[in-house]
């Protein structure tokens, strides 16, 4: 019996381990069961559950069932040493990071094992997938002792099929989570945000038919105004099913497309009655994708976004991006993951009179993007190719490309997203140029309908500032970070500084700002005071007004956020204090300066 069971598991291991399964889109509107809630966890800094005392990986040995952390489920009757018990171990809430839930783990970087037990009766002729919104950083996933696979990257979603493994009773899902930073990882060792570890976004079971809609894209065709185009892709295409139907009732659209031999439909639908999405009027349509007995609903807005010389055009009209940068943290000092967290952050952005937000420095929770769709905020999304990535490593590039694809695949139907960003403050070199240019090409291949940018660095010579970066030639927008008065330069020179650009392209100042401790007051020349930050904003906005081709800004940052780099006692205390709002929700004086600047643009 044991041998037979082992051989069956081994077949599944070899068929699934490392197999990249395509992401299932629009999870919010699928048939789902949540696995959120309490999960048991075991802290394992020596990775005892993964390696033998000779440091052999258990799941690569002939006897996978002897892996230490599965013994009490499969070997109760054997005379083996069992030095763990998930069910007697503590629990924490998933989704959530371990740093803010267990004081012992506040700065912990290493391995933590998580386990969730559940029952599930799979319906006849159905398939089942387990979906993770994000796990930081590396996840190795097992169901009932079978290794489903590995995912690397702390901010992108992934899923595995579990149809052949699920049982009606007593399933146990185990996830080995490792948030150790590595030089070759994306991001690399050195960042300016907190390394929250854990299963930080939703865990969901998705039930699908045997043959189902795997993916789709439904957007306005690039260069067109009245043409909705895209594709629908079928998983396990049933050749007896000939058609996919796309319905948009409010536009009287009922399109029937013939499925090709590869299980795909490419389509174009002309409609002259489309009401475009915009921040002033965030119109969303109920869209239905129908295939056999499956009806998949989504809420999609239609808009055009393009550049024309040095202008950004939304729906054919020139716009100025009134923005703010945002990190993904909640009001308790942990990783944001709920709809309430998204509402809190984006409501403040709207209060600033923003029409745009930069979601830094990684893909944020899908709640943020969907809420931006609803309330009318344009979005810049980016991947954590940040500072000094290992640009020489092919594995690092593949990791970055996978994260780029994961971000685009999840959010390609969200009209609020207008910019994909591929890098932040990366130092110029031949290796870096090739690395980032390849990402730019990949982004354009995956999605031709949006703009591509990156946050670049500037150069300065005798009060003349400029961007000289080879990758700017391949970007739609030239964006850069500039910290006058904080990381160099004199605030009183703001109106003397001259900007030049050799690129006839729109310009965004993707970051500027300076630190202030909320409630700390003094003269405007005294660093760390609210008055200094207020003056810094006044002077920087004067300077920015003189930049040629300026089309938007996203100052750094909306809310103070945790960063182990920020060590000044009594001021920083482990927080980057550049927020316009303190981590406990109190606005600083500079908040009003930026809001007044944006309101004046409206006038």
Coordinates of C-alpha atoms in Angstrom, one line a residue:
X1 CA 0.0 0.0 0.0
X2 CA 2.8 2.4 1.0
X3 CA 4.8 1.6 -2.1
X4 CA 1.8 2.1 -4.4
X5 CA 1.0 5.4 -2.7
X6 CA 4.5 6.6 -3.0
X7 CA 4.7 5.8 -6.7
X8 CA 1.5 7.7 -7.4
X9 CA 2.9 10.7 -5.5
X10 CA 6.2 10.5 -7.4
X11 CA 4.3 10.7 -10.7
X12 CA 2.6 13.9 -9.6
X13 CA 5.8 15.3 -8.3
X14 CA 7.6 14.9 -11.5
X15 CA 4.7 16.2 -13.6
X16 CA 4.1 19.3 -11.5
X17 CA 7.3 20.3 -9.8
X18 CA 8.7 23.4 -11.5
X19 CA 5.9 23.4 -14.1
X20 CA 4.8 27.0 -14.8
X21 CA 1.0 27.0 -14.8
X22 CA -0.7 29.9 -16.5
X23 CA -2.3 32.4 -14.2
X24 CA -6.1 32.3 -13.9
X25 CA -7.5 35.8 -14.4
X26 CA -10.3 37.7 -12.7
X27 CA -10.3 35.6 -9.6
X28 CA -12.8 37.9 -7.9
X29 CA -15.5 36.7 -10.3
X30 CA -14.6 33.0 -10.4
X31 CA -16.2 30.1 -8.5
X32 CA -14.0 30.2 -5.4
X33 CA -13.6 29.0 -1.8
X34 CA -11.4 31.1 0.5
X35 CA -8.6 29.4 2.5
X36 CA -8.0 32.7 4.4
X37 CA -8.1 32.7 8.2
X38 CA -6.0 30.9 10.8
X39 CA -3.0 28.8 9.6
X40 CA -0.7 27.0 11.9
X41 CA 3.0 27.9 11.5
X42 CA 6.4 26.6 12.5
X43 CA 9.5 28.8 12.6
X44 CA 12.4 26.8 11.0
X45 CA 15.6 28.9 10.8
X46 CA 17.8 25.8 10.2
X47 CA 15.3 24.4 7.6
X48 CA 15.0 21.2 9.6
X49 CA 11.8 20.3 7.7
X50 CA 13.5 20.6 4.4
X51 CA 17.0 19.1 4.8
X52 CA 18.3 15.9 6.5
X53 CA 21.2 16.1 8.9
X54 CA 23.5 15.5 5.9
X55 CA 21.8 18.5 4.2
X56 CA 20.0 16.4 1.6
X57 CA 16.7 17.9 0.5
X58 CA 13.9 15.6 1.6
X59 CA 11.7 16.2 -1.5
X60 CA 14.6 15.2 -3.8
X61 CA 15.2 11.9 -2.0
X62 CA 13.7 8.5 -3.1
X63 CA 11.5 8.6 0.0
X64 CA 9.7 11.9 -0.2
X65 CA 7.2 10.7 2.4
X66 CA 9.9 10.9 5.1
X67 CA 10.2 14.6 4.9
X68 CA 10.2 15.7 8.5
X69 CA 7.2 18.1 8.4
X70 CA 4.9 15.5 6.9
X71 CA 5.7 12.5 9.1
X72 CA 2.8 12.8 11.5
X73 CA 0.4 12.7 8.5
X74 CA 1.9 9.7 6.7
X75 CA 4.0 7.7 9.2
X76 CA 2.1 7.6 12.5
X77 CA 2.6 3.9 12.8
X78 CA 6.3 3.9 12.1
X79 CA 9.0 4.0 14.7
X80 CA 10.4 7.3 13.5
X81 CA 11.4 10.4 15.5
X82 CA 8.8 13.2 15.0
X83 CA 9.9 16.5 16.5
X84 CA 7.1 18.7 15.3
X85 CA 3.3 19.0 15.4
X86 CA 1.6 21.6 13.3
X87 CA -1.6 21.2 15.2
X88 CA 0.1 22.1 18.5
X89 CA 1.9 25.0 16.9
X90 CA 0.7 28.6 17.1
X91 CA -1.5 30.1 14.4
X92 CA -1.6 33.4 12.6
X93 CA -4.0 35.1 10.2
X94 CA -3.5 34.6 6.5
X95 CA -3.3 36.7 4.5
X96 CA -0.8 38.5 6.6
X97 CA 2.9 39.0 7.3
X98 CA 4.6 37.3 10.2
X99 CA 6.6 40.4 11.2
X100 CA 3.6 42.3 12.5
X101 CA 1.8 39.2 13.9
X102 CA 4.5 37.6 16.0
X103 CA 6.9 39.9 18.0
X104 CA 9.5 37.2 17.9
X105 CA 9.5 37.5 14.1
X106 CA 9.7 41.2 13.6
X107 CA 13.1 41.2 11.9
X108 CA 13.1 37.5 11.1
X109 CA 14.4 36.5 7.7
X110 CA 14.3 32.8 7.0
X111 CA 11.9 29.9 6.7
X112 CA 8.5 29.6 8.2
X113 CA 6.2 26.6 7.4
X114 CA 2.4 27.2 7.2
X115 CA -0.3 24.6 7.2
X116 CA -4.0 24.8 6.6
X117 CA -6.4 21.8 6.9
X118 CA -9.7 21.7 5.0
X119 CA -12.3 19.5 3.4
X120 CA -13.4 19.9 -0.2
X121 CA -15.8 17.8 -2.2
X122 CA -14.9 18.4 -5.9
X123 CA -17.9 18.3 -8.2
X124 CA -18.1 15.9 -11.1
X125 CA -16.5 17.1 -14.3
X126 CA -14.8 19.9 -12.5
X127 CA -11.2 20.9 -12.0
X128 CA -9.6 22.6 -8.9
X129 CA -6.8 25.0 -8.6
X130 CA -5.1 26.6 -5.5
X131 CA -4.3 30.3 -6.1
X132 CA -2.0 32.5 -4.1
X133 CA -2.2 36.3 -4.4
X134 CA 1.4 36.6 -3.3
X135 CA 4.0 34.9 -1.0
X136 CA 7.1 36.8 0.0
X137 CA 9.6 35.7 -1.2
X138 CA 10.0 32.1 -2.2
X139 CA 7.1 29.6 -1.8
X140 CA 7.3 25.8 -2.1
X141 CA 3.8 24.4 -2.0
X142 CA 2.6 20.9 -1.0
X143 CA -0.8 19.4 -0.8
X144 CA -1.4 16.1 1.0
X145 CA 2.4 15.5 0.8
X146 CA 2.7 16.1 -2.9
X147 CA 4.9 18.9 -4.0
X148 CA 2.9 21.2 -6.4
X149 CA 5.8 23.4 -7.3
X150 CA 7.9 26.5 -6.5
X151 CA 7.2 30.2 -7.0
X152 CA 9.8 33.0 -6.7
X153 CA 8.9 36.6 -6.4
X154 CA 7.1 38.3 -3.5
X155 CA 4.4 40.3 -5.2
X156 CA 3.0 38.3 -8.1
X157 CA 0.1 35.7 -8.1
X158 CA 0.4 32.1 -9.0
X159 CA -1.7 28.9 -9.1
X160 CA -1.4 25.1 -9.3
X161 CA -3.9 22.5 -10.4
X162 CA -4.8 20.1 -7.6
X163 CA -7.7 18.1 -9.2
X164 CA -6.0 14.7 -8.9
X165 CA -4.8 15.3 -5.3
X166 CA -7.8 16.8 -3.5
X167 CA -9.8 14.6 -1.1
X168 CA -13.2 15.0 0.3
X169 CA -11.8 15.1 3.9
X170 CA -8.7 16.0 5.7
X171 CA -6.7 17.8 3.1
X172 CA -3.6 19.6 4.4
X173 CA -1.9 22.4 2.4
X174 CA 1.6 23.2 3.5
X175 CA 3.7 26.1 2.3
X176 CA 7.4 26.6 3.0
X177 CA 7.9 30.4 2.9
X178 CA 11.5 31.8 2.7
X179 CA 12.0 35.6 2.8
X180 CA 15.8 35.6 2.9
X181 CA 17.3 38.3 0.7
X182 CA 19.8 37.2 -2.0
X183 CA 22.1 39.1 -4.3
X184 CA 20.7 37.4 -7.3
X185 CA 17.1 37.9 -6.3
X186 CA 14.5 40.5 -7.5
X187 CA 14.7 42.7 -5.5
X188 CA 18.3 42.2 -4.5
X189 CA 19.8 42.5 -1.0
X190 CA 19.6 46.2 -0.7
X191 CA 16.1 47.9 -0.6
X192 CA 14.5 50.8 1.2
X193 CA 11.4 49.1 2.4
X194 CA 10.5 46.4 4.9
X195 CA 11.0 42.7 4.0
X196 CA 7.6 41.5 5.2
X197 CA 7.6 37.7 5.1
X198 CA 4.7 35.3 4.8
X199 CA 1.6 34.5 2.8
X200 CA 0.7 38.1 2.3
X201 CA -2.3 37.9 0.0
X202 CA -5.4 35.7 -0.4
X203 CA -5.3 32.0 -0.7
X204 CA -8.2 30.7 -2.8
X205 CA -9.5 27.5 -4.3
X206 CA -10.8 28.0 -7.8
X207 CA -13.2 25.5 -9.4
X208 CA -13.3 25.4 -13.1
X209 CA -15.0 23.2 -15.8
X210 CA -12.9 20.6 -17.6
X211 CA -12.4 23.1 -20.4
X212 CA -12.5 26.7 -19.4
X213 CA -11.5 30.3 -20.2
X214 CA -7.9 30.4 -19.2
X215 CA -7.2 34.0 -20.1
X216 CA -8.5 37.0 -22.0
X217 CA -7.7 40.6 -22.9
X218 CA -10.4 43.1 -23.8
X219 CA -9.2 46.7 -24.4
X220 CA -9.3 49.5 -26.9
X221 CA -7.0 48.7 -29.8
X222 CA -3.8 50.8 -29.9
X223 CA -4.2 53.7 -32.3
X224 CA -7.9 53.2 -32.6
X225 CA -10.8 55.0 -30.8
X226 CA -13.8 52.8 -31.5
X227 CA -12.3 49.3 -31.8
X228 CA -12.3 46.9 -28.9
X229 CA -9.8 44.2 -29.5
X230 CA -8.1 41.3 -27.7
X231 CA -8.1 37.6 -27.3
X232 CA -9.7 34.7 -25.4
X233 CA -7.7 31.6 -24.7
X234 CA -9.2 28.3 -23.7
X235 CA -7.6 25.8 -21.4
X236 CA -8.0 22.1 -22.5
X237 CA -9.9 23.2 -25.6
X238 CA -12.9 21.0 -26.4
X239 CA -12.9 20.7 -30.1
X240 CA -16.7 20.1 -30.0
X241 CA -17.1 23.7 -28.8
X242 CA -16.7 26.0 -31.7
X243 CA -17.3 29.5 -30.3
X244 CA -16.6 32.0 -27.6
X245 CA -19.1 34.8 -27.0
X246 CA -18.3 38.3 -25.7
X247 CA -21.2 40.3 -24.5
X248 CA -21.3 44.0 -23.3
X249 CA -25.0 44.6 -22.8
X250 CA -24.7 48.4 -22.3
X251 CA -23.1 48.7 -25.7
X252 CA -25.4 46.2 -27.4
X253 CA -22.4 44.0 -28.2
X254 CA -22.8 40.3 -28.7
X255 CA -19.8 39.0 -30.5
X256 CA -19.4 35.4 -31.5
X257 CA -15.9 34.3 -32.3
X258 CA -14.8 30.9 -33.8
X259 CA -12.1 29.2 -31.7
X260 CA -9.0 28.2 -33.7
X261 CA -7.1 24.9 -33.5
X262 CA -4.9 26.3 -30.6
X263 CA -8.0 27.1 -28.5
X264 CA -7.8 30.8 -29.1
X265 CA -9.9 33.6 -30.4
X266 CA -8.5 36.9 -31.6
X267 CA -11.1 39.6 -32.2
X268 CA -11.9 43.2 -33.1
X269 CA -15.3 44.8 -32.3
X270 CA -16.1 48.2 -33.7
X271 CA -18.5 50.3 -31.6
X272 CA -19.0 54.0 -31.8
X273 CA -21.0 54.4 -28.6
X274 CA -18.2 53.7 -26.1
X275 CA -18.2 56.0 -23.1
X276 CA -14.6 56.3 -22.2
X277 CA -13.2 55.9 -18.7
X278 CA -11.4 58.8 -17.1
X279 CA -10.7 60.2 -13.6
X280 CA -13.6 62.6 -14.0
X281 CA -16.0 59.8 -15.2
X282 CA -14.7 56.3 -14.3
X283 CA -17.1 54.4 -16.5
X284 CA -17.0 50.6 -16.2
X285 CA -18.9 48.1 -18.3
X286 CA -20.2 44.7 -17.3
X287 CA -18.4 42.4 -19.7
X288 CA -19.3 38.7 -20.1
X289 CA -17.1 36.0 -21.7
X290 CA -19.1 32.9 -22.4
X291 CA -17.7 29.5 -23.4
X292 CA -19.9 26.4 -23.3
X293 CA -21.6 26.6 -19.9
X294 CA -19.1 29.0 -18.4
X295 CA -20.1 32.6 -18.0
X296 CA -17.2 34.8 -16.7
X297 CA -18.1 38.4 -15.7
X298 CA -15.7 41.3 -15.5
X299 CA -16.0 45.0 -15.0
X300 CA -13.9 46.7 -17.6
X301 CA -13.3 50.4 -18.6
X302 CA -12.3 51.5 -22.0
X303 CA -9.9 54.4 -22.6
X304 CA -7.0 55.3 -24.9
X305 CA -3.6 56.2 -23.6
X306 CA -0.8 57.4 -25.8
X307 CA 2.0 59.9 -26.2
X308 CA 2.3 62.6 -28.9
X309 CA 5.7 64.2 -29.0
X310 CA 6.0 65.6 -25.5
X311 CA 2.4 65.1 -24.4
X312 CA 0.5 62.3 -22.7
X313 CA -3.0 61.9 -24.2
X314 CA -5.9 60.3 -22.4
X315 CA -8.8 59.7 -24.7
X316 CA -7.1 62.0 -27.2
X317 CA -6.7 64.9 -24.7
X318 CA -3.5 66.2 -23.1
X319 CA -3.3 65.5 -19.4
X320 CA -1.1 66.3 -16.4
X321 CA -0.6 63.4 -14.0
X322 CA -1.2 64.8 -10.5
X323 CA 0.2 61.9 -8.5
X324 CA 1.6 60.5 -5.4
X325 CA 3.8 57.4 -4.7
X326 CA 2.5 54.8 -2.4
X327 CA 3.9 51.8 -0.5
X328 CA 1.7 48.9 0.4
X329 CA 1.4 49.1 4.2
X330 CA -1.6 49.1 6.5
X331 CA -2.4 51.2 9.6
X332 CA -0.9 48.7 12.0
X333 CA 2.6 48.7 10.4
X334 CA 2.2 45.5 8.3
X335 CA 1.7 44.5 4.7
X336 CA -1.6 45.9 3.3
X337 CA -3.8 43.2 1.9
X338 CA -7.5 44.0 2.3
X339 CA -10.1 46.1 0.5
X340 CA -10.2 48.4 3.6
X341 CA -6.4 49.0 3.3
X342 CA -6.9 50.0 -0.4
X343 CA -9.7 52.3 0.5
X344 CA -7.7 54.0 3.2
X345 CA -4.7 54.7 0.9
X346 CA -6.6 55.7 -2.3
X347 CA -9.1 57.9 -0.4
X348 CA -6.1 59.9 0.9
X349 CA -4.8 60.2 -2.7
X350 CA -8.2 61.5 -3.9
X351 CA -8.2 63.9 -1.0
X352 CA -4.9 65.3 -2.3
X353 CA -6.8 65.9 -5.6
X354 CA -4.7 63.3 -7.4
X355 CA -5.7 61.8 -10.7
X356 CA -2.8 59.3 -10.7
X357 CA -0.8 57.1 -8.3
X358 CA 2.6 55.4 -8.6
X359 CA 2.4 52.0 -6.8
X360 CA 6.0 51.5 -5.7
X361 CA 8.2 49.5 -5.9
X362 CA 6.4 46.2 -6.7
X363 CA 3.0 45.0 -8.0
X364 CA 0.4 45.9 -5.3
X365 CA -2.6 43.9 -4.2
X366 CA -5.3 43.6 -6.9
X367 CA -7.6 45.4 -4.5
X368 CA -5.7 48.6 -5.2
X369 CA -6.0 48.3 -9.0
X370 CA -9.7 47.4 -9.0
X371 CA -10.5 50.3 -6.6
X372 CA -8.5 52.7 -8.8
X373 CA -10.7 51.5 -11.7
X374 CA -13.9 52.3 -9.7
X375 CA -12.9 55.7 -8.3
X376 CA -10.9 57.1 -11.2
X377 CA -7.2 57.0 -10.5
X378 CA -4.7 56.3 -13.2
X379 CA -2.0 53.9 -12.1
X380 CA 1.8 53.4 -12.6
X381 CA 2.7 49.7 -11.8
X382 CA 6.2 48.5 -11.5
X383 CA 8.4 45.5 -10.8
X384 CA 11.2 45.5 -8.1
X385 CA 14.1 45.8 -10.5
X386 CA 15.5 48.2 -7.9
X387 CA 19.0 49.8 -7.5
X388 CA 21.7 47.2 -8.0
X389 CA 20.1 44.1 -9.4
X390 CA 22.5 41.4 -10.6
X391 CA 22.4 42.5 -14.2
X392 CA 24.9 39.8 -15.3
X393 CA 22.9 36.8 -14.3
X394 CA 20.5 35.1 -16.8
X395 CA 18.6 33.6 -13.9
X396 CA 18.0 37.1 -12.4
X397 CA 16.8 38.4 -15.7
X398 CA 14.4 35.4 -16.1
X399 CA 13.1 36.1 -12.6
X400 CA 12.5 39.8 -13.5
X401 CA 10.8 38.9 -16.7
X402 CA 8.5 36.4 -14.9
X403 CA 7.5 39.1 -12.4
X404 CA 6.9 41.5 -15.3
X405 CA 4.7 38.9 -17.1
X406 CA 2.9 38.1 -13.8
X407 CA 2.0 41.8 -13.2
X408 CA 0.9 42.4 -16.8
X409 CA -1.1 39.2 -17.0
X410 CA -3.1 39.9 -13.8
X411 CA -3.9 43.6 -14.6
X412 CA -4.0 43.9 -18.4
X413 CA -7.8 44.4 -18.3
X414 CA -7.7 47.1 -15.6
X415 CA -8.2 50.4 -17.4
X416 CA -6.7 52.5 -14.6
X417 CA -3.2 51.0 -15.3
X418 CA -1.7 53.3 -17.9
X419 CA 2.1 52.8 -17.2
X420 CA 4.2 49.7 -16.8
X421 CA 7.5 50.5 -15.2
X422 CA 10.5 48.2 -15.5
X423 CA 13.1 49.7 -13.2
X424 CA 13.9 52.2 -10.4
X425 CA 17.2 54.1 -10.0
X426 CA 19.4 51.5 -11.6
X427 CA 23.0 52.5 -12.4
X428 CA 23.9 52.8 -16.1
X429 CA 26.2 50.1 -17.5
X430 CA 26.2 48.0 -20.6
X431 CA 24.9 45.0 -18.7
X432 CA 22.1 47.0 -17.1
X433 CA 21.2 48.6 -20.4
X434 CA 20.8 45.3 -22.1
X435 CA 18.8 43.9 -19.0
X436 CA 16.3 46.7 -18.9
X437 CA 16.0 47.1 -22.6
X438 CA 15.0 43.4 -22.9
X439 CA 12.4 44.0 -20.2
X440 CA 11.1 47.0 -22.2
X441 CA 10.8 44.8 -25.3
X442 CA 9.0 42.1 -23.3
X443 CA 6.5 44.5 -21.9
X444 CA 5.7 45.9 -25.3
X445 CA 5.2 42.3 -26.6
X446 CA 2.9 41.4 -23.7
X447 CA 0.8 44.6 -23.9
X448 CA 1.0 47.2 -26.7
X449 CA -1.8 49.3 -25.3
X450 CA 0.0 51.0 -22.4
X451 CA 3.0 53.2 -21.9
X452 CA 6.4 52.0 -20.7
X453 CA 8.6 53.9 -18.3
X454 CA 11.2 53.6 -15.6
X455 CA 12.4 55.8 -12.8
X456 CA 15.8 57.1 -13.9
X457 CA 18.5 59.2 -12.3
X458 CA 19.6 62.7 -13.2
X459 CA 22.9 64.4 -13.7
X460 CA 23.8 68.0 -12.7
X461 CA 26.5 70.5 -13.8
X462 CA 26.5 74.0 -12.5
X463 CA 22.7 74.2 -11.9
X464 CA 22.0 72.6 -15.2
X465 CA 20.1 69.3 -14.7
X466 CA 19.4 66.6 -17.3
X467 CA 18.8 63.0 -18.0
X468 CA 21.4 61.1 -19.9
X469 CA 20.4 57.4 -19.9
X470 CA 20.5 55.2 -23.0
X471 CA 17.3 53.3 -22.1
X472 CA 15.3 56.5 -22.3
X473 CA 15.4 56.2 -26.1
X474 CA 13.2 53.1 -25.8
X475 CA 10.8 54.5 -23.2
X476 CA 7.5 56.2 -23.9
X477 CA 7.9 58.5 -20.9
X478 CA 11.1 59.9 -19.5
X479 CA 10.7 59.6 -15.7
X480 CA 13.3 60.5 -13.1
X481 CA 13.7 60.8 -9.3
X482 CA 15.1 64.2 -8.1
X483 CA 15.7 65.1 -4.4
X484 CA 16.6 68.8 -4.4
X485 CA 17.3 70.0 -0.9
X486 CA 17.4 66.5 0.7
X487 CA 20.0 64.4 -1.1
X488 CA 22.0 67.4 -2.4
X489 CA 21.4 70.8 -3.8
X490 CA 20.2 74.0 -2.2
X491 CA 16.5 74.7 -2.0
X492 CA 17.1 78.4 -2.5
X493 CA 18.5 77.6 -6.0
X494 CA 15.2 76.1 -7.1
X495 CA 14.3 78.9 -9.5
X496 CA 17.9 79.1 -10.8
X497 CA 18.1 75.5 -11.9
X498 CA 17.8 74.9 -15.6
X499 CA 16.6 71.7 -17.1
X500 CA 17.4 70.4 -20.6
X501 CA 16.2 67.3 -22.4
X502 CA 17.4 65.7 -25.6
X503 CA 14.3 63.6 -25.7
X504 CA 11.1 64.9 -27.3
X505 CA 9.0 62.9 -24.9
X506 CA 6.8 63.5 -21.9
X507 CA 8.5 63.9 -18.6
X508 CA 7.4 62.7 -15.2
X509 CA 9.2 63.5 -12.0
X510 CA 8.6 60.1 -10.4
X511 CA 10.0 61.1 -7.0
X512 CA 10.9 64.1 -4.9
X513 CA 10.6 64.9 -1.3
X514 CA 12.2 64.9 2.1
X515 CA 11.7 63.6 5.7
X516 CA 9.7 65.2 8.5
X517 CA 8.6 63.7 11.8
X518 CA 4.9 64.5 12.2
X519 CA 4.4 66.9 15.1
X520 CA 8.0 68.0 15.2
X521 CA 8.1 71.8 14.5
X522 CA 10.7 74.4 14.0
X523 CA 12.2 76.8 11.5
X524 CA 11.9 76.0 7.8
X525 CA 15.7 75.5 7.6
X526 CA 15.7 72.8 10.4
X527 CA 15.7 69.3 8.9
X528 CA 13.1 66.7 10.0
X529 CA 10.6 69.4 10.9
X530 CA 7.2 69.7 9.2
X531 CA 8.2 73.3 8.3
X532 CA 11.3 72.1 6.4
X533 CA 9.3 69.6 4.5
X534 CA 6.7 72.2 3.7
X535 CA 9.4 74.6 2.4
X536 CA 11.0 71.8 0.4
X537 CA 7.7 71.1 -1.4
X538 CA 7.2 74.8 -2.1
X539 CA 10.7 75.1 -3.6
X540 CA 10.6 71.9 -5.6
X541 CA 7.3 72.7 -7.1
X542 CA 8.8 76.0 -8.3
X543 CA 11.7 74.1 -9.9
X544 CA 9.4 71.5 -11.5
X545 CA 7.3 74.1 -13.1
X546 CA 10.3 75.1 -15.3
X547 CA 11.1 71.5 -16.5
X548 CA 10.6 71.2 -20.3
X549 CA 7.9 68.6 -21.3
X550 CA 6.7 68.1 -17.8
X551 CA 3.5 66.1 -17.8
X552 CA 3.2 64.8 -14.2
X553 CA 4.7 64.2 -10.8
X554 CA 4.4 61.5 -8.1
X555 CA 6.2 62.9 -5.0
X556 CA 7.7 60.5 -2.5
X557 CA 5.5 59.5 -0.6
X558 CA 1.9 59.4 0.6
X559 CA 2.5 57.7 4.0
X560 CA 5.5 57.0 6.2
X561 CA 6.6 53.4 5.8
X562 CA 8.8 51.0 7.6
X563 CA 12.4 50.6 6.5
X564 CA 15.3 49.0 8.4
X565 CA 17.7 51.5 6.7
X566 CA 16.2 54.4 8.7
X567 CA 17.9 54.4 12.0
X568 CA 17.8 57.9 13.5
X569 CA 16.5 57.6 17.1
X570 CA 13.6 59.8 18.0
X571 CA 12.9 60.8 14.4
X572 CA 13.0 57.8 12.0
X573 CA 12.8 54.9 14.5
X574 CA 12.8 52.4 11.6
X575 CA 10.5 54.5 9.3
X576 CA 11.1 56.4 6.2
X577 CA 9.5 59.8 7.2
X578 CA 9.0 61.3 3.7
X579 CA 5.3 60.7 3.9
X580 CA 2.8 63.5 3.7
X581 CA 0.9 61.5 6.3
X582 CA 2.4 59.9 9.3
X583 CA 2.2 56.1 9.8
X584 CA -0.6 56.6 12.4
X585 CA -2.7 58.7 9.9
X586 CA -1.9 62.3 10.7
X587 CA -1.3 64.8 7.9
X588 CA 1.8 66.9 7.8
X589 CA 1.9 70.5 6.6
X590 CA 3.3 69.6 3.2
X591 CA 0.1 67.7 2.4
X592 CA -1.8 71.0 2.1
X593 CA 1.0 72.5 -0.2
X594 CA 0.7 69.6 -2.7
X595 CA -3.1 69.6 -2.6
X596 CA -3.2 73.4 -3.3
X597 CA -0.8 72.9 -6.2
X598 CA -3.1 70.3 -7.7
X599 CA -6.2 72.3 -7.2
X600 CA -4.6 75.3 -8.9
X601 CA -4.0 73.1 -12.0
X602 CA -7.7 72.4 -12.1
X603 CA -8.4 76.1 -12.0

